[in-house]
mmCIF file of C-alpha atoms and ligand atoms in Angstrom:
data_model
loop_
_atom_site.group_PDB
_atom_site.id
_atom_site.type_symbol
_atom_site.label_atom_id
_atom_site.label_comp_id
_atom_site.label_asym_id
_atom_site.label_seq_id
_atom_site.Cartn_x
_atom_site.Cartn_y
_atom_site.Cartn_z
ATOM 1 C CA UNK A 219 129.135 104.942 120.147
ATOM 2 C CA UNK A 220 126.122 104.316 117.846
ATOM 3 C CA UNK A 221 124.548 100.463 118.449
ATOM 4 C CA UNK A 222 124.315 98.057 115.490
ATOM 5 C CA UNK A 223 121.087 96.880 114.634
ATOM 6 C CA UNK A 224 120.871 93.626 116.252
ATOM 7 C CA UNK A 225 122.323 95.302 119.832
ATOM 8 C CA UNK A 226 118.979 97.799 119.161
ATOM 9 C CA UNK A 227 116.646 95.345 118.478
ATOM 10 C CA UNK A 228 117.274 93.171 121.520
ATOM 11 C CA UNK A 229 117.797 96.053 123.805
ATOM 12 C CA UNK A 230 116.425 99.523 123.215
ATOM 13 C CA UNK A 231 113.420 100.006 125.246
ATOM 14 C CA UNK A 232 113.733 96.843 127.138
ATOM 15 C CA UNK A 233 115.941 97.244 130.379
ATOM 16 C CA UNK A 234 115.557 94.721 132.777
ATOM 17 C CA UNK A 235 112.351 95.000 134.571
ATOM 18 C CA UNK A 236 112.940 97.787 137.713
ATOM 19 C CA UNK A 237 110.915 95.475 139.893
ATOM 20 C CA UNK A 238 112.162 91.794 139.524
ATOM 21 C CA UNK A 239 115.297 92.240 137.331
ATOM 22 C CA UNK A 240 113.069 90.210 134.571
ATOM 23 C CA UNK A 241 115.499 90.300 131.346
ATOM 24 C CA UNK A 242 112.248 90.631 129.040
ATOM 25 C CA UNK A 243 109.876 93.401 129.185
ATOM 26 C CA UNK A 244 106.526 91.651 131.314
ATOM 27 C CA UNK A 245 103.039 91.497 129.784
ATOM 28 C CA UNK A 246 101.385 94.542 131.738
ATOM 29 C CA UNK A 247 97.935 93.382 131.276
ATOM 30 C CA UNK A 248 96.408 96.398 133.158
ATOM 31 C CA UNK A 249 94.155 98.947 131.856
ATOM 32 C CA UNK A 250 94.530 101.693 134.638
ATOM 33 C CA UNK A 251 97.403 102.691 137.009
ATOM 34 C CA UNK A 252 97.091 103.829 140.823
ATOM 35 C CA UNK A 253 98.344 107.160 141.632
ATOM 36 C CA UNK A 254 99.849 108.483 143.857
ATOM 37 C CA UNK A 255 97.312 111.313 144.927
ATOM 38 C CA UNK A 256 95.756 113.340 142.541
ATOM 39 C CA UNK A 257 97.686 113.600 138.939
ATOM 40 C CA UNK A 258 100.429 111.683 140.757
ATOM 41 C CA UNK A 259 101.074 109.194 137.707
ATOM 42 C CA UNK A 260 103.851 106.831 138.660
ATOM 43 C CA UNK A 261 106.192 106.833 135.136
ATOM 44 C CA UNK A 262 103.832 108.529 133.150
ATOM 45 C CA UNK A 263 101.049 105.868 133.065
ATOM 46 C CA UNK A 264 97.613 106.940 133.367
ATOM 47 C CA UNK A 265 95.242 104.646 131.233
ATOM 48 C CA UNK A 266 96.547 101.662 128.856
ATOM 49 C CA UNK A 267 95.013 103.206 125.591
ATOM 50 C CA UNK A 268 97.248 106.643 126.252
ATOM 51 C CA UNK A 269 100.138 104.089 126.966
ATOM 52 C CA UNK A 270 100.797 100.560 128.215
ATOM 53 C CA UNK A 271 105.037 99.750 129.586
ATOM 54 C CA UNK A 272 104.791 96.420 127.093
ATOM 55 C CA UNK A 273 103.699 98.873 124.204
ATOM 56 C CA UNK A 274 106.295 101.585 124.804
ATOM 57 C CA UNK A 275 108.918 99.061 124.989
ATOM 58 C CA UNK A 276 107.990 97.860 121.459
ATOM 59 C CA UNK A 277 107.808 101.434 120.531
ATOM 60 C CA UNK A 278 111.119 102.408 121.604
ATOM 61 C CA UNK A 279 112.574 99.226 120.084
ATOM 62 C CA UNK A 280 110.978 100.141 117.028
ATOM 63 C CA UNK A 281 112.069 103.902 116.507
ATOM 64 C CA UNK A 282 115.775 102.412 117.264
ATOM 65 C CA UNK A 283 115.793 100.085 114.901
ATOM 66 C CA UNK A 284 114.329 102.302 112.142
ATOM 67 C CA UNK A 285 116.618 105.030 113.155
ATOM 68 C CA UNK A 286 113.643 107.719 113.929
ATOM 69 C CA UNK A 287 112.928 109.528 117.013
ATOM 70 C CA UNK A 288 109.158 108.511 117.727
ATOM 71 C CA UNK A 289 107.651 105.059 117.575
ATOM 72 C CA UNK A 290 103.810 104.148 117.746
ATOM 73 C CA UNK A 291 102.607 100.847 117.908
ATOM 74 C CA UNK A 292 98.836 99.696 116.426
ATOM 75 C CA UNK A 293 96.302 97.133 116.358
ATOM 76 C CA UNK A 294 97.079 96.197 112.310
ATOM 77 C CA UNK A 295 99.394 98.021 109.876
ATOM 78 C CA UNK A 296 95.983 99.665 108.073
ATOM 79 C CA UNK A 297 95.090 100.809 111.726
ATOM 80 C CA UNK A 298 98.307 102.690 111.460
ATOM 81 C CA UNK A 299 97.541 103.529 108.432
ATOM 82 C CA UNK A 300 94.474 105.189 108.919
ATOM 83 C CA UNK A 301 96.005 107.251 111.749
ATOM 84 C CA UNK A 302 98.176 108.382 109.653
ATOM 85 C CA UNK A 303 96.003 109.548 106.922
ATOM 86 C CA UNK A 304 93.776 111.335 109.619
ATOM 87 C CA UNK A 305 96.524 113.094 110.827
ATOM 88 C CA UNK A 306 98.187 114.862 107.899
ATOM 89 C CA UNK A 307 95.018 115.006 105.569
ATOM 90 C CA UNK A 308 91.443 116.388 105.771
ATOM 91 C CA UNK A 309 88.764 116.757 103.672
ATOM 92 C CA UNK A 310 90.006 118.108 100.510
ATOM 93 C CA UNK A 311 93.491 117.403 100.764
ATOM 94 C CA UNK A 312 95.340 114.470 97.872
ATOM 95 C CA UNK A 313 97.644 111.990 98.320
ATOM 96 C CA UNK A 314 99.911 110.413 95.835
ATOM 97 C CA UNK A 315 99.641 106.786 96.094
ATOM 98 C CA UNK A 316 101.912 103.739 93.666
ATOM 99 C CA UNK A 317 100.318 102.334 91.014
ATOM 100 C CA UNK A 318 100.772 98.648 92.337
ATOM 101 C CA UNK A 319 99.978 99.840 96.332
ATOM 102 C CA UNK A 320 99.070 96.811 98.576
ATOM 103 C CA UNK A 321 95.639 95.809 97.779
ATOM 104 C CA UNK A 322 94.228 96.651 101.422
ATOM 105 C CA UNK A 323 96.055 100.112 101.289
ATOM 106 C CA UNK A 324 94.404 100.748 97.766
ATOM 107 C CA UNK A 325 90.958 99.749 99.397
ATOM 108 C CA UNK A 326 91.646 102.271 102.098
ATOM 109 C CA UNK A 327 91.626 105.053 99.742
ATOM 110 C CA UNK A 328 88.959 103.941 97.300
ATOM 111 C CA UNK A 329 86.639 102.936 99.183
ATOM 112 C CA UNK A 330 86.930 104.552 102.951
ATOM 113 C CA UNK A 331 88.909 107.879 102.211
ATOM 114 C CA UNK A 332 87.369 109.080 98.856
ATOM 115 C CA UNK A 333 84.301 108.950 100.904
ATOM 116 C CA UNK A 334 85.574 111.190 103.682
ATOM 117 C CA UNK A 335 86.753 113.967 100.753
ATOM 118 C CA UNK A 336 90.251 112.801 100.680
ATOM 119 C CA UNK A 337 91.350 112.183 96.856
ATOM 120 C CA UNK A 338 94.199 110.188 95.476
ATOM 121 C CA UNK A 339 96.208 109.536 92.137
ATOM 122 C CA UNK A 340 97.600 106.164 91.433
ATOM 123 C CA UNK A 341 101.225 106.967 89.432
ATOM 124 C CA UNK A 342 104.149 104.692 88.798
ATOM 125 C CA UNK A 343 106.681 106.047 91.466
ATOM 126 C CA UNK A 344 109.477 104.754 88.728
ATOM 127 C CA UNK A 345 108.433 107.951 86.870
ATOM 128 C CA UNK A 346 109.623 110.798 88.964
ATOM 129 C CA UNK A 347 108.300 113.160 86.372
ATOM 130 C CA UNK A 348 104.951 111.705 86.465
ATOM 131 C CA UNK A 349 105.134 111.924 90.173
ATOM 132 C CA UNK A 350 106.082 115.664 90.138
ATOM 133 C CA UNK A 351 102.968 116.076 87.386
ATOM 134 C CA UNK A 352 100.606 114.964 90.144
ATOM 135 C CA UNK A 353 101.558 116.805 93.175
ATOM 136 C CA UNK A 354 99.287 119.203 93.646
ATOM 137 C CA UNK A 355 98.880 122.084 96.184
ATOM 138 C CA UNK A 356 96.615 120.233 98.206
ATOM 139 C CA UNK A 357 98.772 117.106 97.950
ATOM 140 C CA UNK A 358 99.425 116.667 101.465
ATOM 141 C CA UNK A 359 101.674 112.914 101.206
ATOM 142 C CA UNK A 360 103.272 110.741 98.661
ATOM 143 C CA UNK A 361 102.781 107.154 99.496
ATOM 144 C CA UNK A 362 105.850 105.008 98.811
ATOM 145 C CA UNK A 363 106.029 101.236 98.592
ATOM 146 C CA UNK A 364 109.775 99.648 97.799
ATOM 147 C CA UNK A 365 109.934 96.911 97.015
ATOM 148 C CA UNK A 366 106.129 96.829 96.244
ATOM 149 C CA UNK A 367 103.539 93.989 96.753
ATOM 150 C CA UNK A 368 103.499 91.852 95.082
ATOM 151 C CA UNK A 369 105.308 93.234 91.780
ATOM 152 C CA UNK A 370 108.061 93.934 93.360
ATOM 153 C CA UNK A 371 108.923 97.075 91.849
ATOM 154 C CA UNK A 372 111.647 99.736 93.686
ATOM 155 C CA UNK A 373 111.006 103.722 94.184
ATOM 156 C CA UNK A 374 113.851 106.062 94.927
ATOM 157 C CA UNK A 375 112.895 107.027 98.804
ATOM 158 C CA UNK A 376 115.648 109.941 98.171
ATOM 159 C CA UNK A 377 114.544 111.426 94.825
ATOM 160 C CA UNK A 378 111.114 110.668 95.727
ATOM 161 C CA UNK A 379 111.353 112.612 99.300
ATOM 162 C CA UNK A 380 113.035 115.809 97.210
ATOM 163 C CA UNK A 381 109.686 115.587 95.270
ATOM 164 C CA UNK A 382 107.306 115.497 98.348
ATOM 165 C CA UNK A 383 109.464 118.187 100.197
ATOM 166 C CA UNK A 384 109.127 120.880 97.119
ATOM 167 C CA UNK A 385 105.505 120.450 97.241
ATOM 168 C CA UNK A 386 105.178 120.779 100.650
ATOM 169 C CA UNK A 387 104.182 117.216 101.119
ATOM 170 C CA UNK A 388 105.339 114.717 103.399
ATOM 171 C CA UNK A 389 106.808 111.383 102.254
ATOM 172 C CA UNK A 390 105.520 108.099 103.392
ATOM 173 C CA UNK A 391 107.179 105.064 103.093
ATOM 174 C CA UNK A 392 105.556 101.689 103.938
ATOM 175 C CA UNK A 393 108.752 99.825 104.699
ATOM 176 C CA UNK A 394 106.665 96.021 105.179
ATOM 177 C CA UNK A 395 108.289 94.218 102.762
ATOM 178 C CA UNK A 396 111.708 95.327 103.132
ATOM 179 C CA UNK A 397 112.277 95.435 106.992
ATOM 180 C CA UNK A 398 114.133 97.857 108.895
ATOM 181 C CA UNK A 399 116.966 95.572 108.936
ATOM 182 C CA UNK A 400 116.997 95.642 104.833
ATOM 183 C CA UNK A 401 115.929 99.244 104.686
ATOM 184 C CA UNK A 402 116.047 102.329 106.496
ATOM 185 C CA UNK A 403 113.832 105.158 104.687
ATOM 186 C CA UNK A 404 114.390 107.553 107.569
ATOM 187 C CA UNK A 405 117.644 107.917 106.432
ATOM 188 C CA UNK A 406 117.051 108.347 103.180
ATOM 189 C CA UNK A 407 114.624 111.645 103.789
ATOM 190 C CA UNK A 408 111.558 109.948 104.243
ATOM 191 C CA UNK A 409 109.260 111.460 106.969
ATOM 192 C CA UNK A 410 107.413 108.679 108.333
ATOM 193 C CA UNK A 411 107.950 104.750 108.025
ATOM 194 C CA UNK A 412 104.972 102.364 108.208
ATOM 195 C CA UNK A 413 104.656 98.750 108.966
ATOM 196 C CA UNK A 414 102.410 96.153 109.006
ATOM 197 C CA UNK A 415 104.160 94.517 112.005
ATOM 198 C CA UNK A 416 102.248 91.242 111.411
ATOM 199 C CA UNK A 417 105.224 90.675 108.292
ATOM 200 C CA UNK A 418 108.553 90.580 109.172
ATOM 201 C CA UNK A 419 108.919 92.753 112.267
ATOM 202 C CA UNK A 420 106.568 89.841 114.263
ATOM 203 C CA UNK A 421 108.010 87.045 111.691
ATOM 204 C CA UNK A 422 105.787 84.017 113.149
ATOM 205 C CA UNK A 423 102.762 84.256 111.682
ATOM 206 C CA UNK A 424 101.412 84.375 115.198
ATOM 207 C CA UNK A 425 100.328 88.162 115.688
ATOM 208 C CA UNK A 426 98.833 91.117 113.498
ATOM 209 C CA UNK A 427 100.005 94.832 114.232
ATOM 210 C CA UNK A 428 101.200 98.052 112.715
ATOM 211 C CA UNK A 429 103.655 100.660 113.813
ATOM 212 C CA UNK A 430 104.490 104.404 112.590
ATOM 213 C CA UNK A 431 107.676 105.727 113.205
ATOM 214 C CA UNK A 432 108.755 109.102 112.637
ATOM 215 C CA UNK A 433 111.950 111.049 111.882
ATOM 216 C CA UNK A 434 110.412 114.201 113.403
ATOM 217 C CA UNK A 435 109.610 115.067 117.121
ATOM 218 C CA UNK A 436 106.541 117.039 116.206
ATOM 219 C CA UNK A 437 104.896 114.909 113.593
ATOM 220 C CA UNK A 438 105.798 112.240 116.152
ATOM 221 C CA UNK A 439 103.924 113.813 118.883
ATOM 222 C CA UNK A 440 100.940 114.526 116.408
ATOM 223 C CA UNK A 441 100.636 111.203 115.478
ATOM 224 C CA UNK A 442 100.581 109.850 119.204
ATOM 225 C CA UNK A 443 97.944 112.861 119.972
ATOM 226 C CA UNK A 444 96.224 110.913 117.202
ATOM 227 C CA UNK A 445 96.843 107.421 118.233
ATOM 228 C CA UNK A 446 95.416 108.069 121.833
ATOM 229 C CA UNK A 447 92.167 110.235 119.998
ATOM 230 C CA UNK A 448 91.398 107.302 118.122
ATOM 231 C CA UNK A 449 92.456 104.412 119.825
ATOM 232 C CA UNK A 450 93.594 101.610 117.669
ATOM 233 C CA UNK A 451 96.314 100.945 119.576
ATOM 234 C CA UNK A 452 98.524 97.424 119.921
ATOM 235 C CA UNK A 453 97.429 95.257 123.216
ATOM 236 C CA UNK A 454 99.914 94.481 125.235
ATOM 237 C CA UNK A 455 100.081 90.507 124.590
ATOM 238 C CA UNK A 456 100.451 91.632 120.511
ATOM 239 C CA UNK A 457 103.057 94.265 121.580
ATOM 240 C CA UNK A 458 104.908 91.479 123.789
ATOM 241 C CA UNK A 459 104.934 89.117 120.918
ATOM 242 C CA UNK A 460 105.953 91.812 118.307
ATOM 243 C CA UNK A 461 108.912 92.530 120.558
ATOM 244 C CA UNK A 462 110.225 88.873 120.990
ATOM 245 C CA UNK A 463 109.917 88.990 116.967
ATOM 246 C CA UNK A 464 111.880 91.826 116.539
ATOM 247 C CA UNK A 465 114.760 90.569 118.432
ATOM 248 C CA UNK A 466 115.618 88.060 115.436
ATOM 249 C CA UNK A 467 114.602 90.357 112.787
ATOM 250 C CA UNK A 468 118.365 90.455 111.493
ATOM 251 C CA UNK A 469 119.069 86.687 111.679
ATOM 252 C CA UNK A 470 116.260 85.802 110.149
ATOM 253 C CA UNK A 471 116.183 88.936 107.464
ATOM 254 C CA UNK A 472 119.546 87.081 106.260
ATOM 255 C CA UNK A 473 118.559 84.008 106.412
ATOM 256 C CA UNK A 474 115.286 84.776 104.287
ATOM 257 C CA UNK A 475 117.476 86.668 101.895
ATOM 258 C CA UNK A 476 119.543 83.597 101.476
ATOM 259 C CA UNK A 477 116.902 80.957 101.038
ATOM 260 C CA UNK A 478 115.047 83.719 98.198
ATOM 261 C CA UNK A 479 118.396 83.929 96.055
ATOM 262 C CA UNK A 480 118.308 80.145 95.992
ATOM 263 C CA UNK A 481 114.917 80.167 94.815
ATOM 264 C CA UNK A 482 115.183 82.842 92.368
ATOM 265 C CA UNK A 483 117.795 80.855 90.802
ATOM 266 C CA UNK A 484 115.743 77.674 90.730
ATOM 267 C CA UNK A 485 112.685 79.861 89.104
ATOM 268 C CA UNK A 486 115.231 81.339 86.520
ATOM 269 C CA UNK A 487 116.281 77.879 84.525
ATOM 270 C CA UNK A 488 112.490 76.659 84.671
ATOM 271 C CA UNK A 489 111.071 76.020 81.379
ATOM 272 C CA UNK A 490 107.637 76.935 82.576
ATOM 273 C CA UNK A 491 108.821 80.508 84.435
ATOM 274 C CA UNK A 492 108.530 83.339 82.059
ATOM 275 C CA UNK A 493 109.267 86.143 84.312
ATOM 276 C CA UNK A 494 111.037 86.461 87.770
ATOM 277 C CA UNK A 495 110.492 89.346 89.524
ATOM 278 C CA UNK A 496 113.048 89.967 92.385
ATOM 279 C CA UNK A 497 114.856 93.154 92.899
ATOM 280 C CA UNK A 498 118.062 91.104 93.629
ATOM 281 C CA UNK A 499 118.251 90.529 89.748
ATOM 282 C CA UNK A 500 120.822 92.755 87.595
ATOM 283 C CA UNK A 501 118.209 93.037 84.871
ATOM 284 C CA UNK A 502 115.495 94.067 87.540
ATOM 285 C CA UNK A 503 114.440 97.466 86.036
ATOM 286 C CA UNK A 504 115.018 98.769 90.253
ATOM 287 C CA UNK A 505 118.161 96.804 90.642
ATOM 288 C CA UNK A 506 120.771 99.556 91.007
ATOM 289 C CA UNK A 507 118.292 101.656 93.280
ATOM 290 C CA UNK A 508 117.330 98.772 95.308
ATOM 291 C CA UNK A 509 121.376 98.255 95.775
ATOM 292 C CA UNK A 510 121.679 101.849 96.798
ATOM 293 C CA UNK A 511 119.203 101.735 99.751
ATOM 294 C CA UNK A 512 118.935 98.366 100.984
ATOM 295 C CA UNK A 513 120.987 95.896 102.465
ATOM 296 C CA UNK A 514 120.062 93.189 100.672
ATOM 297 C CA UNK A 515 116.779 92.355 98.344
ATOM 298 C CA UNK A 516 114.563 90.516 100.627
ATOM 299 C CA UNK A 517 112.963 87.276 100.924
ATOM 300 C CA UNK A 518 109.481 88.336 98.321
ATOM 301 C CA UNK A 519 109.722 86.929 95.045
ATOM 302 C CA UNK A 520 106.981 87.109 92.113
ATOM 303 C CA UNK A 521 106.855 84.748 89.192
ATOM 304 C CA UNK A 522 104.989 84.505 85.632
ATOM 305 C CA UNK A 523 104.104 81.354 84.481
ATOM 306 C CA UNK A 524 103.445 79.964 81.353
ATOM 307 C CA UNK A 525 99.819 79.090 80.950
ATOM 308 C CA UNK A 526 98.097 82.321 82.325
ATOM 309 C CA UNK A 527 95.797 82.024 85.299
ATOM 310 C CA UNK A 528 94.671 78.331 85.497
ATOM 311 C CA UNK A 529 98.580 77.295 85.266
ATOM 312 C CA UNK A 530 99.450 79.729 87.930
ATOM 313 C CA UNK A 531 96.347 78.486 90.110
ATOM 314 C CA UNK A 532 97.522 74.875 89.828
ATOM 315 C CA UNK A 533 100.948 75.583 91.002
ATOM 316 C CA UNK A 534 99.589 77.252 93.961
ATOM 317 C CA UNK A 535 97.488 74.583 94.567
ATOM 318 C CA UNK A 536 100.032 71.587 93.966
ATOM 319 C CA UNK A 537 103.001 72.962 96.608
ATOM 320 C CA UNK A 538 102.912 71.581 99.849
ATOM 321 C CA UNK A 539 105.887 72.823 102.265
ATOM 322 C CA UNK A 540 105.191 76.343 100.888
ATOM 323 C CA UNK A 541 101.723 76.668 102.322
ATOM 324 C CA UNK A 542 98.557 78.181 100.467
ATOM 325 C CA UNK A 543 98.343 81.422 102.381
ATOM 326 C CA UNK A 544 97.969 84.952 102.113
ATOM 327 C CA UNK A 545 100.079 87.149 104.560
ATOM 328 C CA UNK A 546 103.990 87.338 104.262
ATOM 329 C CA UNK A 547 107.146 87.337 106.220
ATOM 330 C CA UNK A 548 106.436 84.485 108.744
ATOM 331 C CA UNK A 549 109.475 81.875 108.957
ATOM 332 C CA UNK A 550 107.636 79.789 106.975
ATOM 333 C CA UNK A 551 106.704 79.579 103.515
ATOM 334 C CA UNK A 552 103.647 80.978 101.673
ATOM 335 C CA UNK A 553 102.667 80.883 98.224
ATOM 336 C CA UNK A 554 99.831 82.608 96.732
ATOM 337 C CA UNK A 555 97.822 83.696 93.699
ATOM 338 C CA UNK A 556 97.518 87.792 93.795
ATOM 339 C CA UNK A 557 94.765 87.991 91.545
ATOM 340 C CA UNK A 558 92.216 86.088 93.004
ATOM 341 C CA UNK A 559 93.504 86.280 96.888
ATOM 342 C CA UNK A 560 95.654 89.340 98.462
ATOM 343 C CA UNK A 561 94.656 91.748 95.525
ATOM 344 C CA UNK A 562 91.291 90.593 94.717
ATOM 345 C CA UNK A 563 90.134 93.974 95.637
ATOM 346 C CA UNK A 564 91.820 95.610 93.134
ATOM 347 C CA UNK A 565 90.123 93.767 90.195
ATOM 348 C CA UNK A 566 88.860 95.681 87.692
ATOM 349 C CA UNK A 567 91.312 99.099 88.910
ATOM 350 C CA UNK A 568 94.294 100.359 87.878
ATOM 351 C CA UNK A 569 96.095 98.378 90.361
ATOM 352 C CA UNK A 570 94.513 95.306 88.840
ATOM 353 C CA UNK A 571 97.767 92.830 88.969
ATOM 354 C CA UNK A 572 98.727 90.033 86.057
ATOM 355 C CA UNK A 573 96.061 86.901 86.069
ATOM 356 C CA UNK A 574 99.305 84.504 85.673
ATOM 357 C CA UNK A 575 101.408 85.864 88.512
ATOM 358 C CA UNK A 576 102.455 83.626 91.508
ATOM 359 C CA UNK A 577 103.610 85.163 95.098
ATOM 360 C CA UNK A 578 106.194 83.396 97.430
ATOM 361 C CA UNK A 579 106.782 84.534 100.839
ATOM 362 C CA UNK A 580 110.595 82.761 101.383
ATOM 363 C CA UNK A 581 111.086 81.083 104.535
ATOM 364 C CA UNK A 582 113.740 79.996 106.549
ATOM 365 C CA UNK A 583 113.208 76.259 106.369
ATOM 366 C CA UNK A 584 115.993 73.926 105.182
ATOM 367 C CA UNK A 585 116.285 75.521 101.467
ATOM 368 C CA UNK A 586 116.692 72.533 99.881
ATOM 369 C CA UNK A 587 113.312 71.151 100.959
ATOM 370 C CA UNK A 588 111.841 74.274 99.887
ATOM 371 C CA UNK A 589 113.817 73.929 96.234
ATOM 372 C CA UNK A 590 112.495 70.001 96.070
ATOM 373 C CA UNK A 591 108.616 71.130 96.811
ATOM 374 C CA UNK A 592 108.822 74.323 94.493
ATOM 375 C CA UNK A 593 110.028 71.730 91.536
ATOM 376 C CA UNK A 594 107.333 69.326 91.904
ATOM 377 C CA UNK A 595 104.573 71.973 92.209
ATOM 378 C CA UNK A 596 106.175 73.471 89.008
ATOM 379 C CA UNK A 597 105.425 70.384 87.437
HETATM 380 C C1 LIG B 91 102.824 95.874 102.378
HETATM 381 C C2 LIG B 91 101.901 96.273 103.439
HETATM 382 N N1 LIG B 91 101.555 97.412 103.946
HETATM 383 C C3 LIG B 91 100.265 97.366 104.862
HETATM 384 C C4 LIG B 91 99.779 96.051 105.014
HETATM 385 C C5 LIG B 91 98.751 96.100 105.863
HETATM 386 O O1 LIG B 91 98.506 95.009 107.463
HETATM 387 P P1 LIG B 91 97.918 94.650 108.178
HETATM 388 O O2 LIG B 91 97.349 93.540 107.542
HETATM 389 O O3 LIG B 91 98.873 94.577 109.256
HETATM 390 O O4 LIG B 91 96.786 95.388 108.441
HETATM 391 C C6 LIG B 91 100.044 94.791 104.487
HETATM 392 C C7 LIG B 91 99.653 93.658 104.412
HETATM 393 O O5 LIG B 91 99.311 92.631 104.170
HETATM 394 C C8 LIG B 91 101.121 94.624 103.363
HETATM 395 O O6 LIG B 91 101.251 93.940 102.671
#
């Protein structure tokens, strides 16, 4: 019988410890392993860059909750992205990226990979003809974020998988914003799901990490080879914290969504708010696609305000329970000004974000307290 999401999150890769019966995988703080004679590895463990039991537990759990065959855990989301790109691309290759990709992903392409001879084109992923037109013989990947950070645009994963595969490219989906509880890109045809596990998967703002999960064994093997060869692995304590977060992802995400829906209602009725960006709204241009490929619409909400940049910055500064800070996906609510904070590196580029934009990561506090704080901040 296929097990449900929460069962997999709590049990996949997490058998009781064979030595003690501990119900939680221990933190194997170890670099090397005793061999029983030369080449006599116990359970395959040799050196902790190559594999570590705590990391293995996390990797197996991540593969299970994403519906993939291979999971790999990294030191950060960007380390996962770097490993993936240097596995599927070589100098001379090309990647199609969203025209509103996460700023750090854009920086990786524009400031790092460009210098190494990998070119890219930012394209609005909602326009399938534009995506098809951007694919060239040397295109090795189409990079998707859905919903996007911070504009919450939605892309049709199944349709983009067809475009990628017709062009001989892999479809990569950064699933950080939705989390595997709300969206499973591999089941929609994507080849790799990417995560900043720093966000919803970890869920408690106490660890930085990244992950790749593949649909095919072959790509999983190639990525695992590069993970070891390049070395940006998750350490055992980080893997343990991330695994602890993953166990409660389902219940947390439902509460994030409940609270975000109430926040959206408040914003919609507020005179100073000129636009609310949330894929759960019927008027959102990606609503139908989001409804088709997501379980619910997530905990991220962005909005634009009357009074431009100054007004947006002031709201961020006035909020109290919504903590002013970067990152997202933790149990505590955060507020930020993308133009000056998370997306400052995209200033002056085609990915620059509107100056009057405020982004919320709606946490799981008592919702009435969140609404009161936001009303106060909006003035
Ligand atoms: C959508 C998305 N992808 C990737 C990353 C990068 O992950 P990390 O900060 O863990 O390196 C982030 C970080 O904010 C993100 O929001």
